[in-house]
mmCIF file of N, CA and C in Angstrom:
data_model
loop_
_atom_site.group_PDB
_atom_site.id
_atom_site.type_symbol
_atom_site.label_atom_id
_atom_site.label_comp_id
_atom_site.label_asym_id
_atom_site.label_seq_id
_atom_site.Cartn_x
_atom_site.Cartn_y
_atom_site.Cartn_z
ATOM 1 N N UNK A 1 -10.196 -18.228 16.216
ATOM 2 C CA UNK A 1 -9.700 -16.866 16.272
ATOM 3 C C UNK A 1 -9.310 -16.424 14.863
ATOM 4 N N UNK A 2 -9.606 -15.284 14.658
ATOM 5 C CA UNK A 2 -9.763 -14.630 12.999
ATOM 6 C C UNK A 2 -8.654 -13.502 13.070
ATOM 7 N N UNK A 3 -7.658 -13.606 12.498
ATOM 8 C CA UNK A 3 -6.588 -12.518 12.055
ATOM 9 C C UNK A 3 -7.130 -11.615 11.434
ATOM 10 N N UNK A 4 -7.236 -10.327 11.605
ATOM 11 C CA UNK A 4 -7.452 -9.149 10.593
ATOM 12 C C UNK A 4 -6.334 -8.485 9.969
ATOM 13 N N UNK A 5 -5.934 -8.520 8.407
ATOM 14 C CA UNK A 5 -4.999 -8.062 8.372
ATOM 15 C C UNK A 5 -5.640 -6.960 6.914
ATOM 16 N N UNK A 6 -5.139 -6.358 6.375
ATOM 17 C CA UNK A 6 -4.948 -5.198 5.415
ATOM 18 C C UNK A 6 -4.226 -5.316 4.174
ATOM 19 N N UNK A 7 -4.548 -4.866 3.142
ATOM 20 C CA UNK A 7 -3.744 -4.835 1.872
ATOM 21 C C UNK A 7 -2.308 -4.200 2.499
ATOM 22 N N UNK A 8 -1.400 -4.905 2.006
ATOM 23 C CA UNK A 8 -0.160 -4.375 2.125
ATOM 24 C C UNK A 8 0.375 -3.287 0.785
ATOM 25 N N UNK A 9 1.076 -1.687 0.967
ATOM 26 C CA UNK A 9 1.117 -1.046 -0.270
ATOM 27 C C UNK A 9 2.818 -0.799 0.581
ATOM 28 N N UNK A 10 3.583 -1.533 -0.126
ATOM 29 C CA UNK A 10 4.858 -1.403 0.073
ATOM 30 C C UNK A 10 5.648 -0.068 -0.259
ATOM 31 N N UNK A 11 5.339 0.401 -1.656
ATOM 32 C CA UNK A 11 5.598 1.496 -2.231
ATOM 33 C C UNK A 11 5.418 2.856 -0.608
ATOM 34 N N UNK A 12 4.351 2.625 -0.195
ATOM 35 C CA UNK A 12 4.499 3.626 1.042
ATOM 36 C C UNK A 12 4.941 3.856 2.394
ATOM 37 N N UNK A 13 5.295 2.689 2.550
ATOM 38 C CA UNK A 13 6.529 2.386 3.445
ATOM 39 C C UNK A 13 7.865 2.335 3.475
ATOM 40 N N UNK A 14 7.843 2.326 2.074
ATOM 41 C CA UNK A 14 9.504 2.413 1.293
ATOM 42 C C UNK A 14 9.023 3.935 0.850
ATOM 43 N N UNK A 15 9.395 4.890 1.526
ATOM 44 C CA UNK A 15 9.235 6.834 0.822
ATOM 45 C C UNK A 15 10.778 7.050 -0.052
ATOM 46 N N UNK A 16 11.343 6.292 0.012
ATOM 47 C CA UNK A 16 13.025 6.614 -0.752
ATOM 48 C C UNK A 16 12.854 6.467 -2.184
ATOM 49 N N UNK A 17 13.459 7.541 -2.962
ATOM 50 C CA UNK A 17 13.640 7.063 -4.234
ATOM 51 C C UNK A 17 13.876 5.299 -4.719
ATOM 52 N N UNK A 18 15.435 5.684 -3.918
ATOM 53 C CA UNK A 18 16.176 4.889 -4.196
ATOM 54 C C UNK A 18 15.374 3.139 -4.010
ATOM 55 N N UNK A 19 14.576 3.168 -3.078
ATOM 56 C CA UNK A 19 14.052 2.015 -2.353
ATOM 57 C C UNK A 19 13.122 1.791 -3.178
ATOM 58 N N UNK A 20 11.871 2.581 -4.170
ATOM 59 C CA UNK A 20 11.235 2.903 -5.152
ATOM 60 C C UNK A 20 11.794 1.848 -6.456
ATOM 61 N N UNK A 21 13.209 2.770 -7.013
ATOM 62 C CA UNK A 21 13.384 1.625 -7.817
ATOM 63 C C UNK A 21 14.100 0.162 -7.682
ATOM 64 N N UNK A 22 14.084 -0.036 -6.501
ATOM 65 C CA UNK A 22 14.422 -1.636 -6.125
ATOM 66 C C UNK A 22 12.986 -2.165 -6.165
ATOM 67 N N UNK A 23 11.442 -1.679 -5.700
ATOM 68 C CA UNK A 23 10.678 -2.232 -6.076
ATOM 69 C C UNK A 23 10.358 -2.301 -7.376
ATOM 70 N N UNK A 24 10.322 -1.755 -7.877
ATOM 71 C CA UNK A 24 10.069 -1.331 -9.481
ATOM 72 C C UNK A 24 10.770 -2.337 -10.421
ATOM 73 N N UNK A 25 12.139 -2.565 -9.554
ATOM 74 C CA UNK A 25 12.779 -3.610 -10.621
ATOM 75 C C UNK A 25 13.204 -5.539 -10.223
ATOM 76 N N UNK A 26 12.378 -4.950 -8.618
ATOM 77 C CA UNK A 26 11.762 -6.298 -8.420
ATOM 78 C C UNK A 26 10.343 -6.719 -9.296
ATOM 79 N N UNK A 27 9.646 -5.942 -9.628
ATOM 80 C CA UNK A 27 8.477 -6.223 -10.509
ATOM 81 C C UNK A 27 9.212 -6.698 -11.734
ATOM 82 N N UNK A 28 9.685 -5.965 -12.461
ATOM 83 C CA UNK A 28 9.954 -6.035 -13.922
ATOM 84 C C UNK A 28 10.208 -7.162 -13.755
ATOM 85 N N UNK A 29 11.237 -8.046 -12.643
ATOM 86 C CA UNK A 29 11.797 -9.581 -13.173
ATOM 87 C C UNK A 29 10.841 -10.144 -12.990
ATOM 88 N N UNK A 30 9.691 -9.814 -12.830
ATOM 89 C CA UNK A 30 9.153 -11.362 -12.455
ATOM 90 C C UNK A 30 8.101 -11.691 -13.943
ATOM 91 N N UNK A 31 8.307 -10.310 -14.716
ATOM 92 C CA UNK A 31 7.977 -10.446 -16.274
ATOM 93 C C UNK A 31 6.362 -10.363 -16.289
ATOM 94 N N UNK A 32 5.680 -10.426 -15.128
ATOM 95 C CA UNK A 32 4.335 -10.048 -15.194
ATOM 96 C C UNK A 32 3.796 -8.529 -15.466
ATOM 97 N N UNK A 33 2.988 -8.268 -16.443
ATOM 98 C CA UNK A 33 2.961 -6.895 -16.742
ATOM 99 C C UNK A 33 1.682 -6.573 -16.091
ATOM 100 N N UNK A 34 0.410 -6.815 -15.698
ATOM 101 C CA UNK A 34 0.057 -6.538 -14.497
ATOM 102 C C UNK A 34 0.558 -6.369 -13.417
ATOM 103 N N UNK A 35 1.502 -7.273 -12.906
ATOM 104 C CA UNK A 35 1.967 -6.932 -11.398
ATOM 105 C C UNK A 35 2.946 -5.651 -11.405
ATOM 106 N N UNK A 36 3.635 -5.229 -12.605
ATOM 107 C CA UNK A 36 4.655 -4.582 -13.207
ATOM 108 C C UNK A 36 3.730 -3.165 -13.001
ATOM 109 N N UNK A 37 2.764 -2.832 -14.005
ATOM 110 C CA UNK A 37 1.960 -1.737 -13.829
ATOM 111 C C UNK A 37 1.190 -1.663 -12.651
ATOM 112 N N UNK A 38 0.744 -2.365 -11.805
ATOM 113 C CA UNK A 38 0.263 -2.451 -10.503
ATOM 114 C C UNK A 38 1.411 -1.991 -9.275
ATOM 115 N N UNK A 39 2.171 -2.544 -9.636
ATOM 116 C CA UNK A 39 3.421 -1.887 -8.445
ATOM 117 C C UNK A 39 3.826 -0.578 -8.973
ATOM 118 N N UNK A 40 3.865 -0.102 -10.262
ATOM 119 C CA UNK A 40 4.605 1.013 -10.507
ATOM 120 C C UNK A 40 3.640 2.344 -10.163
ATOM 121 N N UNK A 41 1.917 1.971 -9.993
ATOM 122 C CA UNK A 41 1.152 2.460 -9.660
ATOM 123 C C UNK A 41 0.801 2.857 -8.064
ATOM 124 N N UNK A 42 1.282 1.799 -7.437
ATOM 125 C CA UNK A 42 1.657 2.342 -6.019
ATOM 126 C C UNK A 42 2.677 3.246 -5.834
ATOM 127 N N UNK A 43 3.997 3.103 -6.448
ATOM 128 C CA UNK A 43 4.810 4.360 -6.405
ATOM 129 C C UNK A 43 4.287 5.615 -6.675
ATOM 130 N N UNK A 44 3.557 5.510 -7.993
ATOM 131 C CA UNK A 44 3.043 6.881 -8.288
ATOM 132 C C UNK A 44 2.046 7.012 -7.029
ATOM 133 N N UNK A 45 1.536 6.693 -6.529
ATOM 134 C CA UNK A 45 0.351 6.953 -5.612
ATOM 135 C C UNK A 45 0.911 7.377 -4.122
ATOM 136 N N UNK A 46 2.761 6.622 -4.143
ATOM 137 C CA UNK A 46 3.011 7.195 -2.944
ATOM 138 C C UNK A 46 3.986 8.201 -2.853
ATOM 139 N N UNK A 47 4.303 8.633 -4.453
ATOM 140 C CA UNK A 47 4.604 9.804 -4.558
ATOM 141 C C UNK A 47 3.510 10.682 -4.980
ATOM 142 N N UNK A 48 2.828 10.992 -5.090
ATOM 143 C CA UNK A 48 1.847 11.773 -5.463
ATOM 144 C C UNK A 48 0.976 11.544 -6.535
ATOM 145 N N UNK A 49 -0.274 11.139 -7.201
ATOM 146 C CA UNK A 49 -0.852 11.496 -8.591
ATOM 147 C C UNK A 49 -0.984 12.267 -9.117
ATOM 148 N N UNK A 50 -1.492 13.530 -8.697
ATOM 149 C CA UNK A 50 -1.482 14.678 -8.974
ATOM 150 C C UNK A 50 -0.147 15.333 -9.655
ATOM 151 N N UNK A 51 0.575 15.262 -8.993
ATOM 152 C CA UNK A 51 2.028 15.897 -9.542
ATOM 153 C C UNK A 51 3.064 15.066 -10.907
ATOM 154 N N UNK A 52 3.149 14.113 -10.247
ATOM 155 C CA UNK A 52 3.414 12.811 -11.298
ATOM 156 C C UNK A 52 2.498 12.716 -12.529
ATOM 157 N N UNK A 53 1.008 12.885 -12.781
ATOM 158 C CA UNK A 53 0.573 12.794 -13.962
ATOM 159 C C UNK A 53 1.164 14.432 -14.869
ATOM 160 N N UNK A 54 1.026 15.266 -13.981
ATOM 161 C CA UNK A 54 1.120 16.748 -14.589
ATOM 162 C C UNK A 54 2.821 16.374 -15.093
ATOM 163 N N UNK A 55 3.550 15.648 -14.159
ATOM 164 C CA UNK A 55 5.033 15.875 -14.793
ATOM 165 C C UNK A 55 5.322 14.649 -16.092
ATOM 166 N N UNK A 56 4.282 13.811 -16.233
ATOM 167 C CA UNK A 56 4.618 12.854 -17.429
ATOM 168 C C UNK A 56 3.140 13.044 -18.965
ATOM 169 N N UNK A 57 2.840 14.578 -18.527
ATOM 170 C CA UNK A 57 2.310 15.123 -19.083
ATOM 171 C C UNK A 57 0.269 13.941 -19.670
ATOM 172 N N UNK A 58 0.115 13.406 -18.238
ATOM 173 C CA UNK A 58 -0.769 12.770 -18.892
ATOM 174 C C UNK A 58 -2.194 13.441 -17.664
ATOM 175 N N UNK A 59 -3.354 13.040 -17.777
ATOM 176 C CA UNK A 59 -4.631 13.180 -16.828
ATOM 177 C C UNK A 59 -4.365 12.359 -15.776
ATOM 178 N N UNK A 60 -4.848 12.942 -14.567
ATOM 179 C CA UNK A 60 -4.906 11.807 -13.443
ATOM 180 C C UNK A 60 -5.611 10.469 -13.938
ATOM 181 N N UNK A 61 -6.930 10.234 -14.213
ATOM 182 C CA UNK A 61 -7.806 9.593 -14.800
ATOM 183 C C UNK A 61 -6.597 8.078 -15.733
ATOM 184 N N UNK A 62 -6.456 9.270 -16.488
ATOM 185 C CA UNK A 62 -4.959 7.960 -17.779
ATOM 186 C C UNK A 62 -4.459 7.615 -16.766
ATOM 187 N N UNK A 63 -3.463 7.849 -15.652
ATOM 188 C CA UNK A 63 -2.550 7.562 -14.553
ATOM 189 C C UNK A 63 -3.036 6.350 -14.118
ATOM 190 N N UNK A 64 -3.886 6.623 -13.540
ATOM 191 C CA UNK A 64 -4.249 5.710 -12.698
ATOM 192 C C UNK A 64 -5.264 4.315 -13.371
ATOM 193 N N UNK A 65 -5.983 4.849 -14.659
ATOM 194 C CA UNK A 65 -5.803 3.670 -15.276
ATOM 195 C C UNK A 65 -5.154 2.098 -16.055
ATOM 196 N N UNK A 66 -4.035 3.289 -16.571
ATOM 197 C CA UNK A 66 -3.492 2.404 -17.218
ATOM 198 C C UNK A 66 -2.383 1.408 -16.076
ATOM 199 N N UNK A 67 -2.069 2.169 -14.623
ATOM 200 C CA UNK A 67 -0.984 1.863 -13.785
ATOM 201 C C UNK A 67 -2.493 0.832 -12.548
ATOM 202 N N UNK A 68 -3.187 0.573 -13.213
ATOM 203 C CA UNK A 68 -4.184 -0.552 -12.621
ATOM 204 C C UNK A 68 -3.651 -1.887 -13.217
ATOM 205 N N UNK A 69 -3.653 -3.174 -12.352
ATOM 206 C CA UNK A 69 -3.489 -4.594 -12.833
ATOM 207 C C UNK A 69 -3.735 -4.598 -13.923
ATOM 208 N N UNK A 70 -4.977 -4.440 -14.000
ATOM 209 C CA UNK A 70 -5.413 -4.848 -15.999
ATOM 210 C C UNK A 70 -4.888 -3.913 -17.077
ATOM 211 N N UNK A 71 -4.188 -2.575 -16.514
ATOM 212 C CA UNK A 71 -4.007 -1.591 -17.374
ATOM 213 C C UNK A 71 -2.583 -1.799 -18.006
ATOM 214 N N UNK A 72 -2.577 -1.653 -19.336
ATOM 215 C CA UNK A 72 -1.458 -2.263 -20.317
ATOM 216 C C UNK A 72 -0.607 -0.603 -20.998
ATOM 217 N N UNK A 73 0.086 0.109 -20.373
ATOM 218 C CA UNK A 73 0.732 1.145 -20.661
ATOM 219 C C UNK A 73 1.317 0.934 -22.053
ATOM 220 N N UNK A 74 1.531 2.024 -22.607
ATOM 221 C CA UNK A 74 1.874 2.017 -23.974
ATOM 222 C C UNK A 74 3.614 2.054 -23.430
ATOM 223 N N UNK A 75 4.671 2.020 -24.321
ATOM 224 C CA UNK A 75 6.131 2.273 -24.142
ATOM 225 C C UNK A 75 6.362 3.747 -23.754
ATOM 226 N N UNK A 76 5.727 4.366 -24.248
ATOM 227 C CA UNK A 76 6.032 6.000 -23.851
ATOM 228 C C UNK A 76 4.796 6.649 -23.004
ATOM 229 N N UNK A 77 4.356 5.935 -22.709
ATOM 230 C CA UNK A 77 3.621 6.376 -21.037
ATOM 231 C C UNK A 77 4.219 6.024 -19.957
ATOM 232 N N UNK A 78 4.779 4.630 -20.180
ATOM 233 C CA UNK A 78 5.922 3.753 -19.324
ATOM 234 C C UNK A 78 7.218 4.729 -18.956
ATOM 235 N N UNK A 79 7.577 4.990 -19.801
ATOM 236 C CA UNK A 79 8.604 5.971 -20.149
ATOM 237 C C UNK A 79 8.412 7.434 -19.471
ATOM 238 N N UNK A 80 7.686 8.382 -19.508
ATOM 239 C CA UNK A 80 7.268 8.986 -19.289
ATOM 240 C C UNK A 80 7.003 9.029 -17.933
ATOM 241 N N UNK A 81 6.524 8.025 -17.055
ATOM 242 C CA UNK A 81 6.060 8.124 -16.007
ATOM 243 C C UNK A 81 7.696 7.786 -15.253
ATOM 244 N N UNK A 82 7.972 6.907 -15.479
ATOM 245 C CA UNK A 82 9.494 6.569 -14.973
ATOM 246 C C UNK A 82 10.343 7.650 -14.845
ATOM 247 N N UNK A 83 10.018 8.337 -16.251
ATOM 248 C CA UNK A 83 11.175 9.908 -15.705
ATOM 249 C C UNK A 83 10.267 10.805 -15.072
ATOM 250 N N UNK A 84 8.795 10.870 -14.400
ATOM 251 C CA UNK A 84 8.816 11.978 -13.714
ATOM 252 C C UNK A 84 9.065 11.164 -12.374
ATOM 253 N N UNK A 85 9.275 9.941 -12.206
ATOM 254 C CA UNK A 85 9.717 9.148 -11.037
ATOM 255 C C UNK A 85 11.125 9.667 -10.710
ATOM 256 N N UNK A 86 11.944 10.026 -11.770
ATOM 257 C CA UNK A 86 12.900 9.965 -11.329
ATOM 258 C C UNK A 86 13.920 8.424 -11.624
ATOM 259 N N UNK A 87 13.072 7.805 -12.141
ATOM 260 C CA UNK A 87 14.106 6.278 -11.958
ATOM 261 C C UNK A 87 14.127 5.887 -13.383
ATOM 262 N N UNK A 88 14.745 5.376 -13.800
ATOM 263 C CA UNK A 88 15.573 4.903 -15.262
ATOM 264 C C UNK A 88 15.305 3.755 -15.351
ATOM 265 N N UNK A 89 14.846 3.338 -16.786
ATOM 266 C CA UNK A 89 14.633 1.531 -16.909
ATOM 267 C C UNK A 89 16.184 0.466 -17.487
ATOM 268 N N UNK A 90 16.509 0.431 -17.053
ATOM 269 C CA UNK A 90 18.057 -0.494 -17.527
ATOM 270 C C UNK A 90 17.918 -1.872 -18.518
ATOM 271 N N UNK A 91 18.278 -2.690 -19.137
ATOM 272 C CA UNK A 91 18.129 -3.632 -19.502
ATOM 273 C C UNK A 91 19.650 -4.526 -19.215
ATOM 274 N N UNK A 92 19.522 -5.960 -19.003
ATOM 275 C CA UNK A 92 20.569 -6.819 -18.792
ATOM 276 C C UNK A 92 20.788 -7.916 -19.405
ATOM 277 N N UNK A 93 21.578 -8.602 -19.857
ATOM 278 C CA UNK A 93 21.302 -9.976 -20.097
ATOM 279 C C UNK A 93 21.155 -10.862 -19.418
ATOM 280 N N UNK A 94 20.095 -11.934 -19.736
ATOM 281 C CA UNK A 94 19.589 -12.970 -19.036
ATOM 282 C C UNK A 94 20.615 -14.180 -19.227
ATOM 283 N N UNK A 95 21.402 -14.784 -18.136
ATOM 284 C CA UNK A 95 21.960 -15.647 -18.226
ATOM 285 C C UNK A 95 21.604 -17.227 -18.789
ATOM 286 N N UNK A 96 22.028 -17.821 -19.253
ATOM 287 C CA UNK A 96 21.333 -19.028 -19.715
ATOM 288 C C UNK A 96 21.205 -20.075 -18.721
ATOM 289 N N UNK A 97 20.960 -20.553 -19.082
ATOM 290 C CA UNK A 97 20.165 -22.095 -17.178
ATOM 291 C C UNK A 97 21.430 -22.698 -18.214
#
């Protein structure tokens, strides 16, 4: 017997801001910058592309490239896209082992 199951896109099941950047900053820790731009790319996708590229002033096309696994965002596209998200990037210190 064969399970059928589906890509899971969390970002669209979570519609809350707030729930948005708990994924967002579950990515960042895990320090992978593919998985990092890959998740932040589902947000944009489940908030809109269209609107989100026009508000971080870039092309749909750039959007959705650079917020692909392999796609490596510059600091101020990163930036940019985060504030038309709405969500803020924080930094913390890493405790020592």
């Amino acid at each position: 017997m064969t399970i059928d199951t589906t890509p899971s896109a969390p970002a669209k099941c979570l519609g809350d801001p707030e729930a948005h950047a708990v994924l967002l900053r579950d990515a960042l820790q895990t320090g992978d910058a593919g998985f990092i731009a890959q998740t932040l790319g589902e947000i944009v996708r489940a908030r809109g592309v269209s609107q989100v590229a026009r508000d971080a002033g870039l092309s749909r096309e750039a959007l959705y490239r650079v917020l692909s696994a392999t796609g490596n965002p510059k600091l101020s596209t990163l930036l940019g896209v985060t504030k038309a998200l709405n969500i803020r990037l924080e930094a913390s210190a890493i405790p020592p082992e």
